[in-house]
Amino acid sequence: GVMLIDPEMVSSVEIDKGAQSGMGGAAVLGGIASFNTLQASEFLKDGKEYGGRIRAGSGIGELGNGTYFNGGSVFAFGNDLGDALFAYSERHFGDYRTGRQNADNLGTQIRNKDSRREAWKDWLTSEVGDTGSVTRSQMVKLGLNLPNDQRVQFTYLETDTDSKDAWTYFNAQGDGYDYIRHSKSDINTGNFGLDYSYNPDNELIDFKSKFYYVNTQLDRRNAPHKASANSGNAFGGYEDEFRTSTWGFQAENTSRFDLNNYGQLSWNYGLESYQDILKSKNNLVPAENEKDLAWVEGADPEGKRTMASLFNSLHYQYSYWLTLDAGLRYDRYRLEGKTGMSLWQAPVTQVAGGGQTMVSGEAVRIDRFYDSDREEGKFSPTFGIGIKPGVDWLQFYGRWGKGWRPPAVTEVYMTGRPHGGNATERVFPNPFLKSEESREWEFGFNIFKESLFFNNDRLGVKVAYFDNNIKNFSFLHYGVALPGSSNGGSLGRSAYVNNLTDTKFRGVEYQLNYDMGRMYGNLSYTHMIGSNEFCAKDYYMGGAKKRGKLIRKWSVPVTQPDGQIVPITKREYEWLDDVDRNNKIDCGPTMGSAAYMPADRGSLTLGARFLERRLDTGVRLRYSPGNGENLNEWNYSGVEQAAWPKYSVYDLYVSYWPTDALNITLSLENATDEAYFVALGDGNNLSMARGRTLSGMLEYKF
């Protein structure tokens, strides 16, 4: 569930929305984001045999606001035989000051504004503490050009991020909030890839393949529980580790056919396969009173998911006015692993005839194991059409498709405490989680017109309506009840479950781009429609029990600490399946930002170029009307309540190239010092975004 992206290593980003019938579309629903990393060829143009760039940036003065060194270097060399690229970058951030203007947009309940005014003011004006992070990345690419238009390239990319997890708590004096660290995380991801391509002068062959290995590891040092030693609730600091390793292979070919007067046809086909392996461990010594262990002590949960996919898609172009595409892929997965949980329950005895009885008294520990091995496959079709109605600058289009996403190993097998410190939450596994299935469609129009008002100006417009309906949508459900119990759920227990109602994401996207050379503007806005309800059974794995009729009772002599012997009454009851509780469905308890439809959001950029276009200046507005229907009625009865205040954030930027090799960039983010945050990710944190921040960057190309 973690992906690290260093912008210093990225050359371009390509986004394909919706279900896909091409490479990368296995086990995805919403679409594919392809982050293309730097290539040596970008620095070896015009016959150069070596080249590169150096970037160095930082926050400036007091307005730097916790932004420290940010930069890196790239060096490439090569010729017709091959090339090599070496890159390194670092990014340093520290504690920062949030915005303070328009704080009334945050509502009356966030951080107890109405009831604790002084503490709320302190939270607003104080720095966000213990939020520093350091990210380091390095990349090596070695490419070899072989005869007959073949190429082989080896890639190594590693990114490492050290960061802290701090929550805010009301302080002892009652006049502010303190940031208390719960854990310190080190996330490391290492990517190894071997690419091979063959693209001869043959319209039937454009072949690409890749072998890759990715290892993502989270090492986390957690704070101890600060309860008193004699309370039975304290535990010491501990470390845990989560590691996901992925092996994969991809291969695809594109064949092109010229049908003369009947248009052009291209056929893309191939296969991809990968395997995710999850392993985790920790050295936590549970508190004396701890009754919820997500996994048996001494055992490490692990799981493996293997995906294989065959895909193909046809793209047909007739004249300038008709475009058709159709695709079909077949995905198959296998999920293997073991997990479990430790429960404290009253002693249960099997009786003749298959029944059970329960003896009241002290609970005993029962370990439940789940060793799963399941396999499933699915066909997923896609179809699209584009029509230009008599003019080449206007196109109407429509797309339809089906998608399928089997559960990830982390959703099925990951267990344990999500936080250290005083947190009481537990995440439990769900070995019975189902695959998600989507049915989606989109239609709209595109406009692209050159020389509209002036010579060589360009206008681009896109309006699209999208509708994505997902069956068995997976979400983190809190308050779940565990099998074999009769007392229902607990707020601190969470597990991934499938939504029993269909989940819909619908909306309209607007995009406008205009560039006349000296001046330009870009506008984008997404409007979401409707809402979702998230419903699941409290006993997400079943196993609800209830006490039946009394069978017998008896007395047992027990010696007290003072030496007295007193009788203790024991009772034996029928222990029956509770059908009503097993079937009880609860709608609402949802952890995370999926609880509410994402708020509308948009951006507007206006820019101007001077000095023969070497000087580029502009302002960007980031806007959202918010989604905070509970901002003034917040009561924590459900942590899924929406808390997405409206905001209008302005950024200013200046970029100047005094020579073709040297660039100077200045940016002032959140120029009006807006008090805002983008989403409710955690009910206790509520750390707002950075306030007014000035930073600069120097870049030298050679």
Coordinates of N, CA, C and O in Angstrom, one line a residue, residues 416-516:
G416 N -2.3 -6.3 13.6 CA -1.5 -5.7 14.7 C -1.9 -4.3 15.0 O -2.9 -3.8 14.5
R417 N -1.1 -3.6 15.7 CA -1.3 -2.2 16.1 C -0.9 -1.3 15.0 O 0.2 -1.4 14.5
P418 N -1.8 -0.4 14.5 CA -1.4 0.6 13.5 C -0.5 1.7 14.1 O 0.1 2.4 13.3
H419 N -0.5 1.9 15.4 CA 0.2 3.0 16.0 C 0.8 2.5 17.3 O 0.3 1.6 18.0
G420 N 1.9 3.2 17.8 CA 2.4 2.9 19.1 C 1.9 3.9 20.1 O 0.8 4.4 19.9
G421 N 2.6 4.1 21.2 CA 2.1 5.0 22.2 C 0.9 4.6 22.9 O 0.6 3.4 23.1
N422 N 0.0 5.5 23.2 CA -1.2 5.3 23.9 C -2.4 4.7 23.1 O -3.5 4.6 23.5
A423 N -2.1 4.5 21.8 CA -3.2 4.0 20.9 C -3.7 2.7 21.3 O -2.9 1.8 21.7
T424 N -5.0 2.5 21.2 CA -5.6 1.2 21.6 C -6.1 0.5 20.3 O -6.7 -0.6 20.5
E425 N -5.9 1.0 19.1 CA -6.5 0.4 18.0 C -5.8 -0.9 17.6 O -4.6 -1.1 17.9
R426 N -6.5 -1.8 17.0 CA -6.0 -3.0 16.4 C -6.6 -3.2 15.0 O -7.8 -3.0 14.8
V427 N -5.8 -3.7 14.1 CA -6.2 -4.1 12.8 C -6.2 -5.6 12.7 O -5.2 -6.2 13.0
F428 N -7.3 -6.2 12.3 CA -7.4 -7.7 12.3 C -7.5 -8.1 10.8 O -8.0 -7.4 9.9
P429 N -7.1 -9.3 10.5 CA -7.1 -9.8 9.2 C -8.5 -10.2 8.7 O -9.4 -10.4 9.5
N430 N -8.6 -10.4 7.4 CA -9.9 -10.9 6.8 C -9.5 -11.8 5.7 O -9.4 -11.4 4.5
P431 N -9.4 -13.1 6.0 CA -9.0 -14.1 4.9 C -10.1 -14.4 4.0 O -9.9 -15.1 3.0
F432 N -11.3 -13.8 4.2 CA -12.4 -14.1 3.3 C -12.8 -12.8 2.5 O -13.9 -12.8 1.9
L433 N -11.9 -11.9 2.4 CA -12.2 -10.6 1.6 C -12.4 -11.0 0.1 O -11.6 -11.7 -0.5
K434 N -13.5 -10.4 -0.5 CA -13.8 -10.7 -1.9 C -13.1 -9.7 -2.8 O -12.7 -8.6 -2.4
S435 N -13.1 -10.1 -4.1 CA -12.6 -9.2 -5.1 C -13.5 -8.1 -5.5 O -14.8 -8.3 -5.4
E436 N -13.0 -6.9 -5.8 CA -13.8 -5.8 -6.3 C -14.1 -5.9 -7.8 O -13.2 -6.4 -8.5
E437 N -15.3 -5.5 -8.2 CA -15.7 -5.5 -9.6 C -16.3 -4.2 -10.0 O -17.1 -3.7 -9.2
S438 N -15.9 -3.6 -11.1 CA -16.4 -2.3 -11.5 C -17.0 -2.4 -12.9 O -16.6 -3.2 -13.7
R439 N -17.9 -1.5 -13.1 CA -18.5 -1.2 -14.4 C -18.6 0.3 -14.5 O -19.2 1.0 -13.7
E440 N -17.9 0.8 -15.6 CA -17.7 2.2 -15.7 C -17.9 2.7 -17.1 O -17.8 1.9 -18.1
W441 N -18.3 3.9 -17.2 CA -18.5 4.5 -18.5 C -18.2 6.0 -18.4 O -18.3 6.6 -17.3
E442 N -17.9 6.6 -19.5 CA -17.5 8.0 -19.6 C -17.9 8.5 -21.0 O -17.7 7.8 -22.0
F443 N -18.4 9.8 -21.0 CA -18.6 10.4 -22.3 C -18.3 11.9 -22.2 O -18.4 12.5 -21.1
G444 N -18.0 12.5 -23.3 CA -17.7 14.0 -23.3 C -17.2 14.4 -24.6 O -17.4 13.8 -25.7
F445 N -16.6 15.6 -24.6 CA -16.1 16.1 -25.9 C -14.7 16.8 -25.7 O -14.4 17.3 -24.6
N446 N -13.9 16.9 -26.7 CA -12.6 17.5 -26.7 C -12.6 18.6 -27.8 O -13.2 18.4 -28.9
I447 N -12.0 19.7 -27.5 CA -11.8 20.8 -28.5 C -10.3 21.1 -28.6 O -9.7 21.3 -27.5
F448 N -9.7 21.1 -29.7 CA -8.3 21.6 -29.9 C -8.3 22.5 -31.2 O -8.5 22.0 -32.3
K449 N -7.9 23.7 -31.0 CA -7.9 24.7 -32.1 C -6.7 25.5 -32.0 O -6.4 26.1 -31.0
E450 N -6.0 25.6 -33.1 CA -4.8 26.5 -33.3 C -5.2 27.7 -34.1 O -6.1 27.7 -34.9
S451 N -4.4 28.8 -33.8 CA -4.6 30.1 -34.5 C -6.1 30.5 -34.4 O -6.7 30.9 -35.4
L452 N -6.6 30.5 -33.2 CA -8.0 30.9 -33.0 C -8.2 32.4 -33.0 O -9.0 32.9 -33.7
F453 N -7.4 33.1 -32.1 CA -7.5 34.6 -32.1 C -6.3 35.2 -32.7 O -6.4 36.3 -33.2
F454 N -5.1 34.6 -32.5 CA -3.9 35.1 -33.0 C -3.1 34.0 -33.7 O -3.4 32.8 -33.6
N455 N -2.1 34.4 -34.4 CA -1.3 33.4 -35.1 C -0.6 32.5 -34.0 O 0.0 33.0 -33.1
N456 N -0.7 31.2 -34.2 CA 0.0 30.2 -33.4 C -0.5 30.1 -32.0 O 0.2 29.5 -31.1
D457 N -1.6 30.7 -31.6 CA -2.2 30.5 -30.3 C -2.9 29.1 -30.3 O -3.2 28.5 -31.4
R458 N -3.1 28.6 -29.1 CA -3.7 27.2 -29.0 C -4.8 27.2 -27.9 O -4.6 27.7 -26.8
L459 N -5.9 26.6 -28.2 CA -7.0 26.4 -27.3 C -7.3 24.9 -27.2 O -7.5 24.2 -28.2
G460 N -7.4 24.4 -25.9 CA -7.8 23.1 -25.6 C -8.9 23.1 -24.6 O -8.8 23.7 -23.6
V461 N -10.0 22.3 -24.9 CA -11.1 22.2 -23.9 C -11.5 20.8 -23.8 O -11.5 20.0 -24.8
K462 N -11.8 20.3 -22.6 CA -12.3 19.0 -22.4 C -13.4 19.0 -21.3 O -13.2 19.6 -20.2
V463 N -14.5 18.4 -21.6 CA -15.6 18.2 -20.6 C -16.0 16.7 -20.7 O -16.2 16.2 -21.7
A464 N -16.0 16.1 -19.5 CA -16.3 14.7 -19.4 C -17.2 14.3 -18.2 O -17.0 14.9 -17.1
Y465 N -18.1 13.4 -18.4 CA -18.9 12.9 -17.3 C -18.5 11.4 -17.1 O -18.3 10.7 -18.1
F466 N -18.2 11.1 -15.9 CA -17.8 9.7 -15.6 C -18.7 9.1 -14.5 O -19.2 9.8 -13.7
D467 N -18.8 7.8 -14.6 CA -19.7 7.0 -13.7 C -19.0 5.7 -13.5 O -18.9 4.8 -14.4
N468 N -18.6 5.4 -12.3 CA -17.9 4.2 -11.9 C -18.7 3.5 -10.8 O -18.8 4.0 -9.7
N469 N -19.2 2.3 -11.1 CA -20.0 1.6 -10.1 C -19.2 0.3 -9.7 O -18.8 -0.5 -10.5
I470 N -18.9 0.2 -8.4 CA -18.0 -0.8 -7.8 C -18.8 -1.7 -6.9 O -19.4 -1.3 -6.0
K471 N -18.7 -3.0 -7.2 CA -19.3 -4.1 -6.3 C -18.2 -4.6 -5.4 O -17.1 -4.9 -5.9
N472 N -18.6 -4.9 -4.2 CA -17.6 -5.4 -3.2 C -16.5 -4.5 -2.9 O -15.3 -4.9 -2.6
F473 N -16.7 -3.2 -2.9 CA -15.7 -2.2 -2.6 C -15.1 -2.5 -1.2 O -15.8 -2.7 -0.3
S474 N -13.8 -2.5 -1.1 CA -13.1 -2.8 0.1 C -12.8 -1.5 0.9 O -12.3 -0.6 0.4
F475 N -13.2 -1.6 2.2 CA -12.9 -0.4 3.1 C -12.6 -0.9 4.5 O -12.9 -2.0 4.8
L476 N -11.9 0.0 5.2 CA -11.5 -0.3 6.6 C -12.7 0.0 7.5 O -13.1 1.1 7.7
H477 N -13.3 -1.1 8.1 CA -14.5 -1.0 8.9 C -14.1 -1.0 10.4 O -13.4 -2.0 10.8
Y478 N -14.4 0.0 11.1 CA -14.0 0.0 12.6 C -15.2 -0.5 13.4 O -16.4 -0.4 13.0
G479 N -14.9 -0.9 14.6 CA -16.0 -1.4 15.5 C -16.4 -2.9 15.2 O -17.5 -3.3 15.5
V480 N -15.5 -3.6 14.5 CA -15.9 -5.0 14.2 C -15.9 -5.9 15.4 O -15.3 -5.6 16.5
A481 N -16.7 -7.0 15.3 CA -16.8 -8.0 16.4 C -16.0 -9.3 15.9 O -16.0 -9.6 14.7
L482 N -15.4 -9.9 16.8 CA -14.6 -11.1 16.5 C -15.4 -12.4 16.7 O -16.3 -12.5 17.5
P483 N -15.0 -13.4 15.9 CA -15.8 -14.7 16.0 C -15.6 -15.3 17.4 O -14.6 -15.2 18.1
G484 N -16.7 -16.0 17.8 CA -16.7 -16.7 19.1 C -17.1 -15.8 20.3 O -17.1 -16.3 21.4
S485 N -17.5 -14.5 20.0 CA -17.8 -13.7 21.1 C -19.3 -13.4 21.2 O -20.0 -13.5 20.2
S486 N -19.7 -12.9 22.3 CA -21.1 -12.6 22.5 C -21.4 -11.1 22.8 O -22.5 -10.7 23.0
N487 N -20.3 -10.3 23.0 CA -20.4 -8.9 23.4 C -20.3 -7.9 22.3 O -20.1 -6.7 22.6
G488 N -20.3 -8.3 21.1 CA -20.4 -7.4 20.0 C -19.0 -6.7 19.7 O -18.0 -7.2 20.1
G489 N -19.0 -5.6 18.9 CA -17.8 -5.0 18.4 C -17.2 -4.0 19.4 O -17.8 -3.7 20.5
S490 N -16.0 -3.6 19.1 CA -15.3 -2.7 19.9 C -14.7 -1.6 19.0 O -14.3 -1.9 17.9
L491 N -14.8 -0.3 19.5 CA -14.4 0.8 18.6 C -13.0 0.7 18.1 O -12.7 1.1 17.0
G492 N -12.1 0.1 18.9 CA -10.7 0.1 18.5 C -10.3 -1.1 17.6 O -9.2 -1.2 17.2
R493 N -11.3 -1.9 17.2 CA -11.0 -3.1 16.3 C -11.4 -2.7 14.9 O -12.6 -2.3 14.7
S494 N -10.5 -2.9 14.0 CA -10.8 -2.6 12.6 C -10.4 -3.8 11.7 O -9.5 -4.5 12.0
A495 N -11.0 -3.9 10.5 CA -10.7 -4.9 9.5 C -11.2 -4.4 8.2 O -12.1 -3.7 8.1
Y496 N -10.5 -4.9 7.1 CA -11.0 -4.6 5.8 C -12.1 -5.5 5.4 O -12.1 -6.7 5.7
V497 N -13.2 -4.9 5.0 CA -14.4 -5.7 4.6 C -14.9 -5.2 3.3 O -14.5 -4.2 2.7
N498 N -15.9 -5.9 2.7 CA -16.5 -5.5 1.4 C -17.8 -4.8 1.7 O -18.6 -5.2 2.6
N499 N -18.0 -3.7 1.0 CA -19.2 -3.0 1.1 C -20.4 -3.8 0.6 O -20.3 -4.3 -0.6
L500 N -21.5 -3.9 1.3 CA -22.6 -4.7 0.9 C -23.5 -4.0 0.0 O -24.5 -4.6 -0.6
T501 N -23.3 -2.7 -0.2 CA -24.0 -1.9 -1.2 C -23.1 -1.5 -2.3 O -21.9 -1.4 -2.0
D502 N -23.6 -1.2 -3.5 CA -22.7 -0.7 -4.5 C -22.1 0.6 -4.2 O -22.8 1.5 -3.7
T503 N -20.9 0.8 -4.6 CA -20.2 2.1 -4.3 C -20.0 2.8 -5.7 O -19.5 2.2 -6.6
K504 N -20.5 4.0 -5.7 CA -20.5 4.8 -7.0 C -19.6 6.0 -6.9 O -19.7 6.8 -5.9
F505 N -18.8 6.3 -7.9 CA -18.1 7.5 -8.0 C -18.4 8.2 -9.3 O -18.1 7.7 -10.4
R506 N -19.2 9.2 -9.2 CA -19.7 9.9 -10.4 C -19.3 11.4 -10.4 O -19.2 12.0 -9.3
G507 N -19.2 12.0 -11.5 CA -18.8 13.4 -11.5 C -18.6 13.9 -12.9 O -18.7 13.2 -13.9
V508 N -18.2 15.2 -13.0 CA -17.9 15.9 -14.2 C -16.6 16.6 -14.1 O -16.3 17.2 -13.1
E509 N -15.8 16.4 -15.1 CA -14.4 17.0 -15.2 C -14.4 18.1 -16.2 O -14.9 17.9 -17.4
Y510 N -13.9 19.3 -15.9 CA -13.8 20.4 -16.8 C -12.3 20.8 -16.9 O -11.6 20.8 -15.9
Q511 N -11.9 21.0 -18.2 CA -10.5 21.4 -18.4 C -10.4 22.4 -19.5 O -11.0 22.2 -20.6
L512 N -9.6 23.5 -19.3 CA -9.5 24.5 -20.4 C -8.0 24.9 -20.4 O -7.5 25.3 -19.3
N513 N -7.4 24.9 -21.5 CA -6.0 25.4 -21.6 C -5.9 26.4 -22.8 O -6.4 26.0 -23.9
Y514 N -5.3 27.5 -22.6 CA -5.1 28.5 -23.7 C -3.7 29.1 -23.6 O -3.3 29.5 -22.5
D515 N -3.0 29.1 -24.7 CA -1.6 29.6 -24.7 C -1.4 30.4 -26.0 O -1.6 29.9 -27.1
M516 N -1.1 31.7 -25.8 CA -0.9 32.6 -26.9 C 0.6 33.1 -27.0 O 1.0 34.0 -27.7

